[in-house]
Amino acid sequence: MTSPSTGPALEHLHRTATELAAALEVRDVVTAVLRTGRDVLRTSTCGVALFDEAHRVLVPQVPVEGDLTGLGTGRPVPLSSATPSAEAARTLRPVLLRDRAELAARFGAGPGGLNDSVLAQGEHSWAMYPLRARGRLLGVLRFGFTREGSLDEDEQVFAATLAGQCALALERARLLHDARRSELRYRTLAEAGSLDVFTARPGEGVTSDLPGWSALTGRADVRGYGWKADIHPEDLPAVLDAVATGVAQRSAVRHRFRLATPGGWRTISLVAVPVLADPADPGSEVVEWVGSLDDVTDRARAARRTRTLRALASALATATTYSQLLDGVLQVCLDGPGAVRATFALAENHGEGTGLRVHRMLTDRERRTHALPGLGLDDLDVLTGPEGTYLVGPGGVESVPEVFRGFFEAAREAGETAWAVLPLTTRRRRLGSLTLGFTDPGIDDEEEREFLLAFARQVSTALERMQLLEAQRDTATVLQEALRPGPLPRVEWLDTHRSATTSAGVEVGGDWAETIPLDGDRVAVVLGDVMGRGARAATVMGEVRTQVRTLALIDPHPTAVLRGLDACARSSGGEDLVTIFYGVLARDGRLLAASAGHLPPLTCSEGPHYLDVPPGVPVGVEGDPRTDVLDVRLAPGSALVVFSDGLVETRSRSLEEGLDEVLRRFRDEAHGSPGEFVEALVRGMVGPDASGGATGGAVDDDVTVLGLRLR
């Protein structure tokens, strides 16, 4: 089995991380994790058990009749029970059971017990991982296998990583749930009572006391129009317009605004209706206005937090580059928490070694980047602390370490009054800090601080993941330059052309095609395909390509070359799947061809058709003596086309359909030069943008085509 830390398993992990970033419900989180556990670790069963509200019982989240899109609850597991899941929860350590005997010895398996139920499913080994986030245990991730042995070391690393991603996503989903529940709670409270009920008269303003208003603002008398001084300057014009419109139209006034209080801005909802001198006459004089003021700050905050988390999930799911991620998160910081300035200070490699770089965005939505020479993560740790630093007013700025004080003094001069400096860390490393600047000192609220910390944790995970992806892309770029095939060698009796396009999202792939001149007016024709994509596939491709060249120069016969490749694969212990077409073409048209699990080539000799090359098995697979070799003579002027499966097989087209279509197109194009018919086949099968070389179009898989014509 391929190591879970590389190849398809890593792709599964990246796909799961993207799904989890967009998951808004516990069900979505569990579904993504169970699918990945099943697909990568080959589990018999895979489940997530979550604590109930009392934190005493684990409640399994169980697929309904095997359908991962529908989840129910299984038999509860008490935390005090003698079960592997309960022990993983109690000890906060993974529990691995390698066979049934170990299960019975450690936990017992009496008839009808919790442990006996897994034996009835035919399982022989198990693994349980605690799900922890922010130091809090959320539940247990469980894997069951029909094989003995549980997980090897690489699989344990994969399972632990999956458990960590699951825990973070569960925490975010529960935070969203709590925010929605909080929003409903505050709505109910607001409907039950008001901050103030008041009266007002045209030309006189407010004619009654506002005790709730006075308690919030400290202003003793707000009769008349004194209340205007407490409304946020940006909101006051809209409030006055709404009142004027209501007076002119004799209609109800409904508006929301921010109210200044010693503890920060509060969100107030205003409703006022006119009282007519004659209720039966809509045109009669307005005697007074009666209204109510509701403090909806907590409800507004709950709604804002929900919107912020949704916007963050969307930004994380859609960003494909590090730059896009920075822009997306900075914009969410301005739109969601209500900051007027958002600043990343991150440890990054920027061409001159690793150092701190600042990425800042103001309300103009333009990101500005510059370096912080001489400063490092240790300096940031002094500023942020493990739970963040929250600064309010001049006193807060004075408490900042001197090396950073100038930044905050400049921000204060620009109108900011409060700052949240949040640590960006993951379980593996420190990344830097996120500083949010506000004109509202409301960060003194403990719930708001908890929300901002949770927000920063989600950003940290996304930044680390994107930095790792960028590092992989950098590695792929280096490999691309090192492994980029050179021009096909000139052979006086042969015309050749090659087209190579890598799959979408990677810079280097696992396909290659080449011709190798041999003595005696012969040429070796090779096209290989390493399963997978990116750096790993490219590395294996480079190794196998070198082996083919060496073996062909020693003994070019197809049997000798394929046997040599099998021997190299066995000696290296590699488990990568590699298919190869290999042939020796002579000047007189004689072709000796064999295949290691590869697709047959096309020729126009005696009419367009596929050559009946013995299919063979992929390189390194046991049981093929490599003695089946096609011996055929191509007519003078004949063409030969060899291609990878990316040309014919896509998500919307089966292999058989693709082979039929390529043959049909080749019949129309076989008269042209190799350059003409190869490019025509690529354009027709993959699309007009995919024939531009190694960085051409966005295709599902690597596409490599090699065309030859005898002169």
XYZ file of C-alpha atoms in Angstrom:
711
model
C 0.000 0.000 0.000
C 1.208 3.547 -0.786
C 2.270 5.471 2.309
C -0.721 7.543 3.528
C 1.530 10.561 3.807
C 2.076 10.711 0.045
C 0.326 10.190 -3.258
C -3.447 9.601 -3.360
C -3.754 9.648 0.436
C -2.294 13.172 0.575
C -4.750 14.226 -2.116
C -7.570 12.785 0.006
C -6.273 14.752 3.004
C -6.154 17.991 0.971
C -9.655 17.349 -0.375
C -10.955 16.647 3.126
C -9.342 19.839 4.470
C -11.163 21.825 1.775
C -14.485 20.131 2.599
C -13.994 20.725 6.317
C -13.197 24.398 5.740
C -16.632 24.758 4.113
C -18.517 22.517 6.609
C -21.121 24.475 8.594
C -22.839 21.527 10.323
C -21.567 18.665 12.495
C -23.105 16.270 9.961
C -20.980 17.737 7.141
C -17.811 17.332 9.226
C -18.545 13.714 10.136
C -19.454 12.802 6.552
C -16.169 14.161 5.131
C -14.038 12.429 7.797
C -15.771 9.055 7.505
C -15.416 9.057 3.718
C -11.691 9.753 3.924
C -11.140 7.093 6.603
C -12.946 4.541 4.484
C -11.211 5.437 1.209
C -7.622 5.750 2.496
C -7.343 3.373 5.482
C -9.658 0.703 3.988
C -11.768 0.497 7.123
C -14.585 -1.941 7.663
C -16.321 0.647 9.829
C -15.390 4.230 10.632
C -17.232 6.428 13.085
C -17.210 9.565 15.179
C -18.594 9.462 18.731
C -19.400 12.867 20.279
C -19.942 13.763 23.913
C -23.480 14.530 25.028
C -24.180 17.856 26.763
C -23.488 16.328 30.199
C -20.059 15.138 28.982
C -20.596 11.660 30.390
C -21.653 9.587 27.377
C -20.176 9.172 23.885
C -22.914 9.135 21.229
C -21.807 7.478 17.940
C -22.750 9.286 14.721
C -23.760 6.363 12.489
C -24.394 6.342 8.692
C -27.990 5.437 7.853
C -27.854 2.082 6.020
C -24.272 2.821 4.913
C -25.185 6.150 3.300
C -22.653 8.781 4.490
C -25.003 11.630 3.566
C -27.483 10.612 6.266
C -26.406 10.193 9.893
C -28.182 8.791 12.921
C -27.067 8.002 16.456
C -25.789 4.640 17.640
C -25.705 2.888 20.982
C -24.344 5.308 23.656
C -20.960 4.506 25.220
C -20.622 5.663 28.869
C -17.300 7.342 29.629
C -16.865 4.956 32.559
C -17.320 1.815 30.433
C -14.576 -0.729 29.695
C -14.402 0.014 25.973
C -11.589 1.213 23.704
C -13.465 4.431 22.831
C -14.055 5.308 26.469
C -10.381 4.643 27.310
C -9.209 6.910 24.477
C -11.504 9.641 25.867
C -10.357 9.134 29.467
C -6.624 8.982 28.736
C -6.589 11.467 25.807
C -4.310 9.009 23.973
C -4.862 6.816 20.894
C -5.877 3.212 21.551
C -4.734 0.586 19.005
C -5.903 -3.020 19.235
C -4.169 -5.358 16.806
C -6.357 -8.450 17.137
C -9.369 -9.911 18.941
C -7.238 -11.471 21.642
C -5.933 -8.048 22.649
C -9.502 -6.679 22.763
C -10.617 -9.485 25.054
C -7.531 -9.218 27.282
C -7.810 -5.458 27.819
C -11.544 -4.853 27.773
C -13.392 -8.167 27.800
C -15.951 -9.198 25.226
C -18.865 -10.779 27.017
C -22.115 -11.691 25.224
C -24.328 -8.693 24.608
C -21.683 -6.144 25.640
C -20.575 -3.077 23.720
C -17.368 -4.782 22.596
C -19.207 -7.885 21.446
C -21.164 -5.810 18.921
C -18.010 -5.077 16.880
C -17.031 -8.746 16.859
C -20.393 -9.556 15.314
C -19.455 -7.340 12.374
C -16.438 -9.522 11.584
C -13.780 -7.010 12.639
C -10.328 -8.113 13.820
C -8.465 -4.900 14.740
C -9.329 -1.350 15.794
C -7.939 2.142 16.357
C -9.429 5.022 18.407
C -8.219 8.637 18.401
C -9.396 11.347 20.826
C -10.754 14.491 19.180
C -9.336 17.538 20.962
C -9.627 21.225 20.103
C -8.484 24.180 22.227
C -7.596 21.720 24.978
C -11.183 20.433 25.136
C -12.199 16.855 24.346
C -15.031 16.710 21.796
C -15.279 12.965 21.198
C -13.490 9.992 19.653
C -12.687 9.003 16.047
C -12.940 5.219 15.612
C -11.637 2.862 12.883
C -12.446 -0.842 12.566
C -10.747 -3.329 10.220
C -11.499 -6.842 9.017
C -7.734 -7.449 8.966
C -5.442 -7.914 11.957
C -2.681 -5.459 12.789
C -4.629 -2.175 13.054
C -2.497 0.719 11.660
C 1.168 0.856 10.689
C 3.340 3.892 11.533
C 2.515 5.881 8.385
C -1.183 5.142 8.769
C -1.053 6.318 12.377
C 0.368 9.662 11.248
C -2.432 9.958 8.686
C -5.114 9.010 11.244
C -3.787 11.506 13.809
C -3.781 14.282 11.172
C -7.327 13.411 10.145
C -8.411 13.446 13.810
C -6.869 16.890 14.290
C -8.647 18.296 11.230
C -11.905 16.697 12.379
C -11.640 18.235 15.868
C -11.004 21.758 14.537
C -13.910 21.510 12.098
C -16.235 20.135 14.808
C -15.313 23.035 17.068
C -16.152 25.532 14.324
C -19.464 23.788 13.528
C -20.455 23.857 17.201
C -19.458 27.510 17.460
C -21.743 28.231 14.516
C -24.525 26.270 16.217
C -24.039 28.194 19.455
C -24.051 31.482 17.559
C -27.361 30.584 15.926
C -28.819 29.525 19.271
C -27.540 32.752 20.864
C -29.145 34.767 18.100
C -32.502 33.061 18.721
C -32.171 33.631 22.485
C -31.571 37.353 22.084
C -34.409 37.680 19.625
C -36.768 36.141 22.179
C -35.517 38.490 24.918
C -35.967 41.506 22.681
C -39.555 40.493 21.893
C -40.298 40.094 25.612
C -39.319 43.632 26.619
C -37.735 46.907 25.531
C -34.874 49.063 26.701
C -37.210 52.094 26.812
C -40.736 53.125 25.836
C -40.976 56.796 24.983
C -43.188 59.573 23.670
C -42.302 62.467 21.390
C -44.101 65.493 19.918
C -43.527 67.301 16.666
C -41.251 70.297 17.249
C -40.445 69.233 20.842
C -38.536 66.005 20.410
C -38.610 63.353 23.140
C -41.076 64.252 25.921
C -40.454 61.369 28.345
C -37.580 60.051 30.362
C -35.387 57.286 28.887
C -34.044 55.490 31.982
C -32.544 52.613 29.968
C -30.784 55.035 27.638
C -29.461 57.014 30.608
C -28.215 53.849 32.315
C -26.250 52.858 29.217
C -24.816 56.267 28.331
C -24.554 58.028 31.713
C -26.494 61.026 30.293
C -29.034 62.133 32.899
C -31.455 64.006 30.630
C -32.104 63.092 27.009
C -35.416 64.939 26.564
C -35.838 67.096 23.521
C -32.966 66.432 21.143
C -30.128 65.753 23.587
C -30.139 62.107 22.546
C -28.509 62.999 19.212
C -25.116 63.480 20.881
C -24.967 59.777 21.830
C -25.568 58.308 18.360
C -22.601 57.265 16.241
C -21.713 60.151 13.883
C -21.868 57.839 10.858
C -25.382 56.657 11.826
C -26.962 59.981 12.881
C -27.769 61.332 9.364
C -29.649 58.133 8.482
C -31.593 58.246 11.776
C -32.659 61.859 11.156
C -33.659 61.011 7.566
C -35.765 58.056 8.776
C -37.519 60.267 11.356
C -38.129 63.038 8.811
C -39.598 60.543 6.336
C -41.887 59.109 9.003
C -43.103 62.589 10.009
C -43.708 63.603 6.389
C -45.536 60.395 5.495
C -47.231 59.886 8.915
C -45.837 56.358 8.881
C -44.013 54.144 11.340
C -40.268 54.634 11.756
C -38.018 51.577 11.998
C -34.274 51.983 12.164
C -31.111 50.572 13.792
C -28.125 52.591 14.987
C -25.066 52.519 17.250
C -25.203 54.150 20.674
C -22.094 55.433 22.502
C -21.571 53.988 25.990
C -18.554 53.912 28.317
C -18.104 50.229 27.432
C -18.254 50.724 23.675
C -20.893 51.031 20.989
C -24.235 49.279 21.546
C -26.665 48.438 18.739
C -30.156 49.915 19.317
C -33.339 49.180 17.383
C -35.847 52.046 17.111
C -39.582 51.656 16.394
C -41.921 54.701 16.549
C -45.535 55.079 15.376
C -47.654 58.252 15.065
C -50.720 58.859 17.311
C -53.444 60.681 15.365
C -55.917 63.151 16.855
C -58.692 61.183 15.165
C -57.702 57.525 14.631
C -60.589 57.188 12.168
C -59.202 60.005 9.989
C -55.774 59.193 8.455
C -55.369 62.868 7.561
C -55.871 64.200 11.079
C -53.149 65.903 13.114
C -50.337 63.867 14.666
C -50.651 64.475 18.399
C -47.496 62.645 19.426
C -45.287 59.704 18.663
C -45.004 56.567 20.766
C -42.001 54.337 20.357
C -39.688 51.768 21.850
C -35.918 51.324 21.958
C -34.445 47.829 22.119
C -30.825 46.975 22.895
C -30.095 44.299 20.232
C -26.303 44.356 20.596
C -25.957 40.703 21.551
C -28.319 39.597 18.826
C -26.431 41.689 16.277
C -23.108 40.262 17.487
C -24.405 36.696 17.223
C -25.626 37.326 13.685
C -22.332 39.030 12.788
C -20.284 36.120 14.166
C -22.318 33.649 12.142
C -21.853 35.740 8.983
C -18.136 36.071 9.706
C -17.580 32.334 10.085
C -19.520 31.643 6.906
C -17.516 34.252 5.019
C -14.273 32.807 6.388
C -15.279 29.289 5.349
C -16.049 30.571 1.852
C -12.721 32.424 1.621
C -10.782 29.356 2.766
C -12.610 27.068 0.336
C -12.142 29.267 -2.738
C -8.527 30.417 -2.271
C -6.102 28.417 -4.410
C -2.947 30.455 -3.787
C -1.268 31.976 -0.747
C -1.896 35.490 -2.070
C -5.602 34.791 -2.591
C -5.852 33.401 0.934
C -4.264 36.522 2.446
C -6.583 38.829 0.491
C -9.659 36.781 1.320
C -9.016 36.562 5.065
C -8.071 40.254 5.370
C -11.311 41.246 3.662
C -13.300 38.978 5.997
C -11.597 40.703 8.959
C -12.884 44.067 7.749
C -16.383 42.829 6.852
C -16.950 40.464 9.787
C -15.415 41.502 13.151
C -15.818 45.121 12.070
C -12.153 46.073 12.060
C -10.936 49.159 10.203
C -7.443 47.707 9.856
C -6.288 44.078 9.612
C -2.602 43.179 9.723
C -0.787 39.867 9.350
C 2.756 39.595 10.698
C 3.980 36.250 9.367
C 7.204 34.276 9.268
C 7.738 33.777 5.531
C 10.479 32.827 3.136
C 10.788 35.853 0.843
C 13.964 35.194 -1.127
C 16.379 36.484 1.494
C 15.810 33.835 4.109
C 12.902 33.518 6.511
C 11.792 36.678 8.307
C 8.704 38.588 9.376
C 6.594 40.157 6.671
C 3.598 42.391 7.233
C 0.443 42.210 5.108
C -1.948 45.060 5.954
C -5.380 46.004 4.615
C -7.402 49.145 5.408
C -10.936 50.016 4.421
C -9.742 50.804 0.888
C -9.325 46.989 0.446
C -5.794 47.269 -0.973
C -3.249 44.882 0.573
C 0.130 46.399 1.399
C 3.176 44.225 2.120
C 6.563 45.037 3.606
C 9.292 43.355 5.646
C 10.051 43.802 9.352
C 13.845 43.578 9.396
C 15.452 42.482 12.637
C 12.238 41.113 14.158
C 11.260 37.473 14.611
C 8.619 35.192 16.086
C 10.052 35.544 19.599
C 9.349 39.291 19.451
C 5.761 38.611 18.374
C 5.282 36.119 21.209
C 6.093 38.859 23.724
C 3.415 41.050 22.117
C 0.622 38.496 21.662
C 0.918 35.912 24.422
C -0.839 32.533 24.145
C -4.381 33.951 24.479
C -3.909 37.199 22.583
C -3.464 40.785 23.723
C -6.323 43.302 23.855
C -5.490 47.005 23.958
C -7.869 49.913 24.563
C -7.059 53.609 24.378
C -3.807 55.435 25.128
C -3.124 53.262 28.153
C -3.230 50.164 25.996
C -0.733 51.634 23.545
C 1.648 52.543 26.390
C 1.695 48.897 27.508
C 2.969 47.678 24.115
C 6.666 46.643 23.923
C 8.680 49.584 22.668
C 9.765 47.825 19.472
C 6.105 47.727 18.322
C 4.747 50.867 20.013
C 5.258 53.092 16.990
C 2.873 50.991 14.897
C 0.057 51.407 17.418
C 0.716 55.116 17.976
C 0.363 55.668 14.220
C -2.862 53.637 14.215
C -4.233 55.704 17.128
C -3.502 58.908 15.231
C -5.471 57.433 12.309
C -8.548 57.094 14.551
C -8.269 53.578 15.965
C -9.084 53.182 19.677
C -8.798 49.447 20.363
C -6.782 46.508 19.080
C -6.903 42.710 19.256
C -3.475 41.108 18.708
C -4.152 37.408 18.090
C -1.573 34.585 17.945
C -1.482 32.476 14.784
C -0.323 29.024 15.867
C -1.066 25.404 15.060
C -0.167 22.214 16.850
C 3.039 22.025 14.831
C 4.415 25.552 14.677
C 4.064 29.278 15.162
C 3.125 31.324 12.119
C 2.885 34.894 13.401
C 0.072 37.191 14.524
C -3.132 38.859 13.319
C -3.818 42.389 14.572
C -7.283 43.909 14.211
C -7.788 47.630 14.752
C -11.178 49.022 15.847
C -12.823 52.373 16.438
C -15.110 50.610 18.954
C -13.592 49.422 22.279
C -16.041 46.501 22.402
C -13.229 43.916 22.521
C -13.445 44.209 26.328
C -16.329 41.736 26.026
C -15.176 38.227 27.031
C -17.396 36.444 24.500
C -16.030 38.641 21.733
C -12.471 37.725 22.719
C -13.319 34.019 22.647
C -14.810 34.452 19.197
C -11.756 36.315 17.899
C -9.429 33.585 19.228
C -11.514 30.872 17.538
C -11.427 32.926 14.338
C -7.617 33.191 14.557
C -7.276 29.421 15.061
C -9.199 28.728 11.860
C -7.043 31.244 9.991
C -3.883 29.611 11.403
C -4.862 26.187 10.110
C -5.646 27.563 6.656
C -2.392 29.551 6.470
C -0.294 26.544 7.451
C -2.036 24.340 4.896
C -1.546 26.899 2.136
C 2.114 27.437 3.050
C 2.663 23.679 2.759
C 0.931 23.649 -0.626
C 3.058 26.574 -1.806
C 6.190 24.711 -0.700
C 5.046 21.687 -2.702
C 4.481 23.902 -5.727
C 7.976 25.326 -5.339
C 9.357 21.781 -5.206
C 7.338 20.868 -8.285
C 8.716 23.879 -10.131
C 12.295 22.811 -9.395
C 11.468 19.279 -10.534
C 9.835 20.628 -13.635
C 13.012 22.398 -14.665
C 15.186 19.397 -13.775
C 12.967 16.820 -15.459
C 11.683 18.797 -18.419
C 12.305 16.605 -21.473
C 14.747 17.910 -24.023
C 14.004 18.010 -27.749
C 13.514 14.715 -29.513
C 16.747 13.607 -31.245
C 16.962 14.088 -35.009
C 16.807 10.861 -37.015
C 17.230 11.216 -40.773
C 14.714 8.538 -41.673
C 12.041 9.475 -39.101
C 9.802 12.508 -38.422
C 8.679 12.934 -34.794
C 6.560 15.244 -32.621
C 5.619 15.206 -28.927
C 2.890 17.024 -26.939
C 2.874 17.013 -23.125
C 0.306 18.676 -20.845
C 0.149 18.265 -17.053
C -3.103 17.993 -15.118
C -4.827 21.020 -13.634
C -3.229 22.478 -10.511
C 0.267 20.968 -10.890
C 3.369 22.107 -12.739
C 4.991 18.744 -13.364
C 3.525 15.312 -13.970
C 4.324 11.629 -14.220
C 4.080 11.064 -17.992
C 7.011 11.106 -20.398
C 7.687 10.130 -23.996
C 10.925 9.963 -25.950
C 12.858 8.302 -28.734
C 16.302 6.806 -28.082
C 18.608 6.344 -31.100
C 20.179 2.854 -31.223
C 22.825 1.336 -33.425
C 21.858 -0.421 -36.662
C 19.423 2.286 -37.860
C 17.019 1.605 -35.007
C 15.152 3.819 -32.518
C 13.604 2.895 -29.172
C 10.111 4.404 -28.821
C 9.033 4.906 -25.175
C 5.972 6.324 -23.441
C 5.570 5.843 -19.690
C 2.918 6.826 -17.180
C 3.394 7.015 -13.384
C 0.090 6.989 -11.502
C -0.487 10.183 -9.505
C 0.625 13.734 -10.051
C 2.917 16.416 -8.694
C 6.352 16.054 -7.128
C 6.104 12.381 -6.171
C 5.010 11.212 -9.622
C 7.667 13.384 -11.279
C 10.420 11.944 -9.098
C 9.444 8.357 -9.914
C 9.140 9.278 -13.578
C 12.723 10.590 -13.589
C 14.030 7.389 -12.022
C 12.211 5.061 -14.434
C 13.127 7.162 -17.471
C 16.824 6.875 -16.570
C 16.451 3.113 -16.092
C 14.838 2.721 -19.527
C 17.623 4.641 -21.241
C 20.308 2.586 -19.532
C 18.641 -0.760 -20.224
C 17.945 0.132 -23.874
C 21.610 0.873 -24.497
C 22.660 -2.463 -22.919
C 20.088 -4.673 -24.679
C 17.285 -2.849 -26.527
C 15.018 -5.891 -27.035
C 11.599 -5.268 -25.383
C 11.827 -8.439 -23.293
C 15.206 -7.442 -21.855
C 14.158 -3.864 -21.093
C 10.860 -4.749 -19.365
C 12.509 -7.535 -17.356
C 15.172 -5.071 -16.284
C 12.557 -2.567 -15.149
C 10.784 -5.286 -13.136
C 14.066 -6.136 -11.426
C 14.728 -2.468 -10.592
C 11.226 -2.093 -9.129
C 11.622 -5.183 -6.956
C 15.041 -4.157 -5.664
C 13.865 -0.636 -4.748
C 10.717 -1.887 -3.010
C 8.704 0.859 -4.684
C 4.913 0.552 -4.797
C 4.210 3.202 -7.417
C 2.117 2.024 -10.376
C 4.017 2.523 -13.657
C 2.841 1.525 -17.141
C 5.063 1.656 -20.248
C 4.853 1.161 -23.964
C 8.275 0.185 -25.337
C 9.146 -0.567 -28.933
C 12.176 -0.819 -31.202
C 11.513 0.644 -34.671
C 13.950 -0.043 -37.523
C 14.540 2.010 -40.657
C 12.930 -0.697 -42.793
C 9.688 -0.403 -40.759
C 10.138 -3.483 -38.580
C 8.691 -2.862 -35.092
C 9.251 -5.001 -31.997
C 6.786 -3.777 -29.340
C 5.729 -4.781 -25.833
C 3.627 -3.221 -23.124
C 3.709 -3.120 -19.333
C 0.004 -2.470 -18.789
C -0.129 0.416 -21.276
C -2.637 1.307 -23.992
C -1.949 0.060 -27.565
C -0.527 2.485 -30.162
C -2.181 3.606 -33.381
C -0.768 3.165 -36.870
C -1.961 3.962 -40.382
C -0.025 1.074 -41.937
C -2.604 -0.830 -44.018
C -5.307 1.538 -42.802
C -5.723 3.276 -39.390
C -6.005 0.744 -36.563
C -4.638 -0.171 -33.138
C -1.618 -2.470 -33.066
C -2.227 -5.730 -31.238
C 0.560 -5.266 -28.692
C 0.387 -7.850 -25.855
C -0.978 -5.797 -22.901
C 1.271 -7.185 -20.128
C 1.108 -6.015 -16.502
C 2.475 -2.799 -14.940
C 6.145 -2.616 -14.012
C 7.082 -4.625 -10.938
C 3.905 -6.736 -10.852
C 4.662 -10.437 -10.467
C 3.714 -13.122 -12.949
C 4.625 -11.735 -16.385
C 7.737 -13.312 -18.029
C 7.723 -10.497 -20.652
C 8.109 -12.961 -23.520
C 5.061 -11.725 -25.485
C 6.381 -9.263 -28.073
C 4.642 -7.958 -31.205
C 6.781 -8.330 -34.349
C 5.272 -6.363 -37.237
C 6.528 -4.478 -40.294
C 5.076 -1.017 -40.973
C 4.684 0.098 -44.572
C 6.962 2.904 -45.867
C 5.610 6.305 -44.864
C 3.454 4.847 -42.079
C 2.659 6.819 -38.939
C 2.750 5.563 -35.352
C 1.008 7.284 -32.393
C 1.594 6.406 -28.723
C -0.362 8.209 -25.951
C -1.157 8.201 -22.229
C -4.613 7.414 -20.875
C -5.228 11.104 -20.108
C -5.916 11.613 -23.824
C -8.821 9.179 -23.926
C -10.244 8.776 -20.403
C -11.931 11.613 -18.472
C -14.602 11.956 -15.785
C -17.221 12.300 -18.519
C -15.848 9.746 -21.015
C -15.075 6.062 -20.519
C -11.839 4.454 -21.725
C -13.620 2.485 -24.469
C -15.429 5.588 -25.727
C -12.164 7.530 -25.754
C -10.283 4.862 -27.707
C -13.032 4.746 -30.316
C -13.024 8.541 -30.674
C -9.233 8.776 -31.008
C -9.292 6.148 -33.784
C -12.056 8.039 -35.588
C -10.145 11.328 -35.392
C -6.903 9.650 -36.468
C -8.573 8.388 -39.647
C -9.205 12.039 -40.583
C -5.746 13.315 -39.613
C -3.312 10.449 -40.411
C -2.268 11.985 -43.715
C -0.569 14.968 -42.036
C 2.854 15.352 -40.478
C 3.416 14.125 -36.890
C 3.123 17.701 -35.646
C -0.193 18.157 -37.437
C -1.908 14.917 -36.418
C -0.606 14.954 -32.804
C -1.817 18.507 -32.157
C -5.122 17.775 -33.909
C -5.705 14.746 -31.678
C -4.929 16.723 -28.514
C -7.179 19.629 -29.507
C -10.003 17.321 -30.500
C -9.862 15.103 -27.424
C -8.878 17.531 -24.656
C -9.664 21.023 -25.895
C -8.067 23.928 -27.753
C -6.211 25.255 -24.664
C -4.515 21.969 -23.756
C -2.081 21.688 -26.618
C 0.221 24.457 -25.478
C 2.860 22.316 -23.790
C 3.555 21.476 -20.192
C 1.592 24.363 -18.778
C -1.176 24.411 -21.344
C -4.779 23.666 -20.469
C -6.694 22.605 -17.391
C -7.112 18.864 -17.928
C -8.116 16.054 -15.570
C -4.942 14.013 -16.009
C -1.522 14.292 -17.620
C -1.789 14.059 -21.424
C 1.258 12.950 -23.424
C 1.207 12.036 -27.121
C 4.162 10.936 -29.296
C 3.791 10.770 -33.075
C 6.243 9.310 -35.640
C 6.273 8.830 -39.403
C 8.692 6.800 -41.470
C 10.225 8.790 -44.318
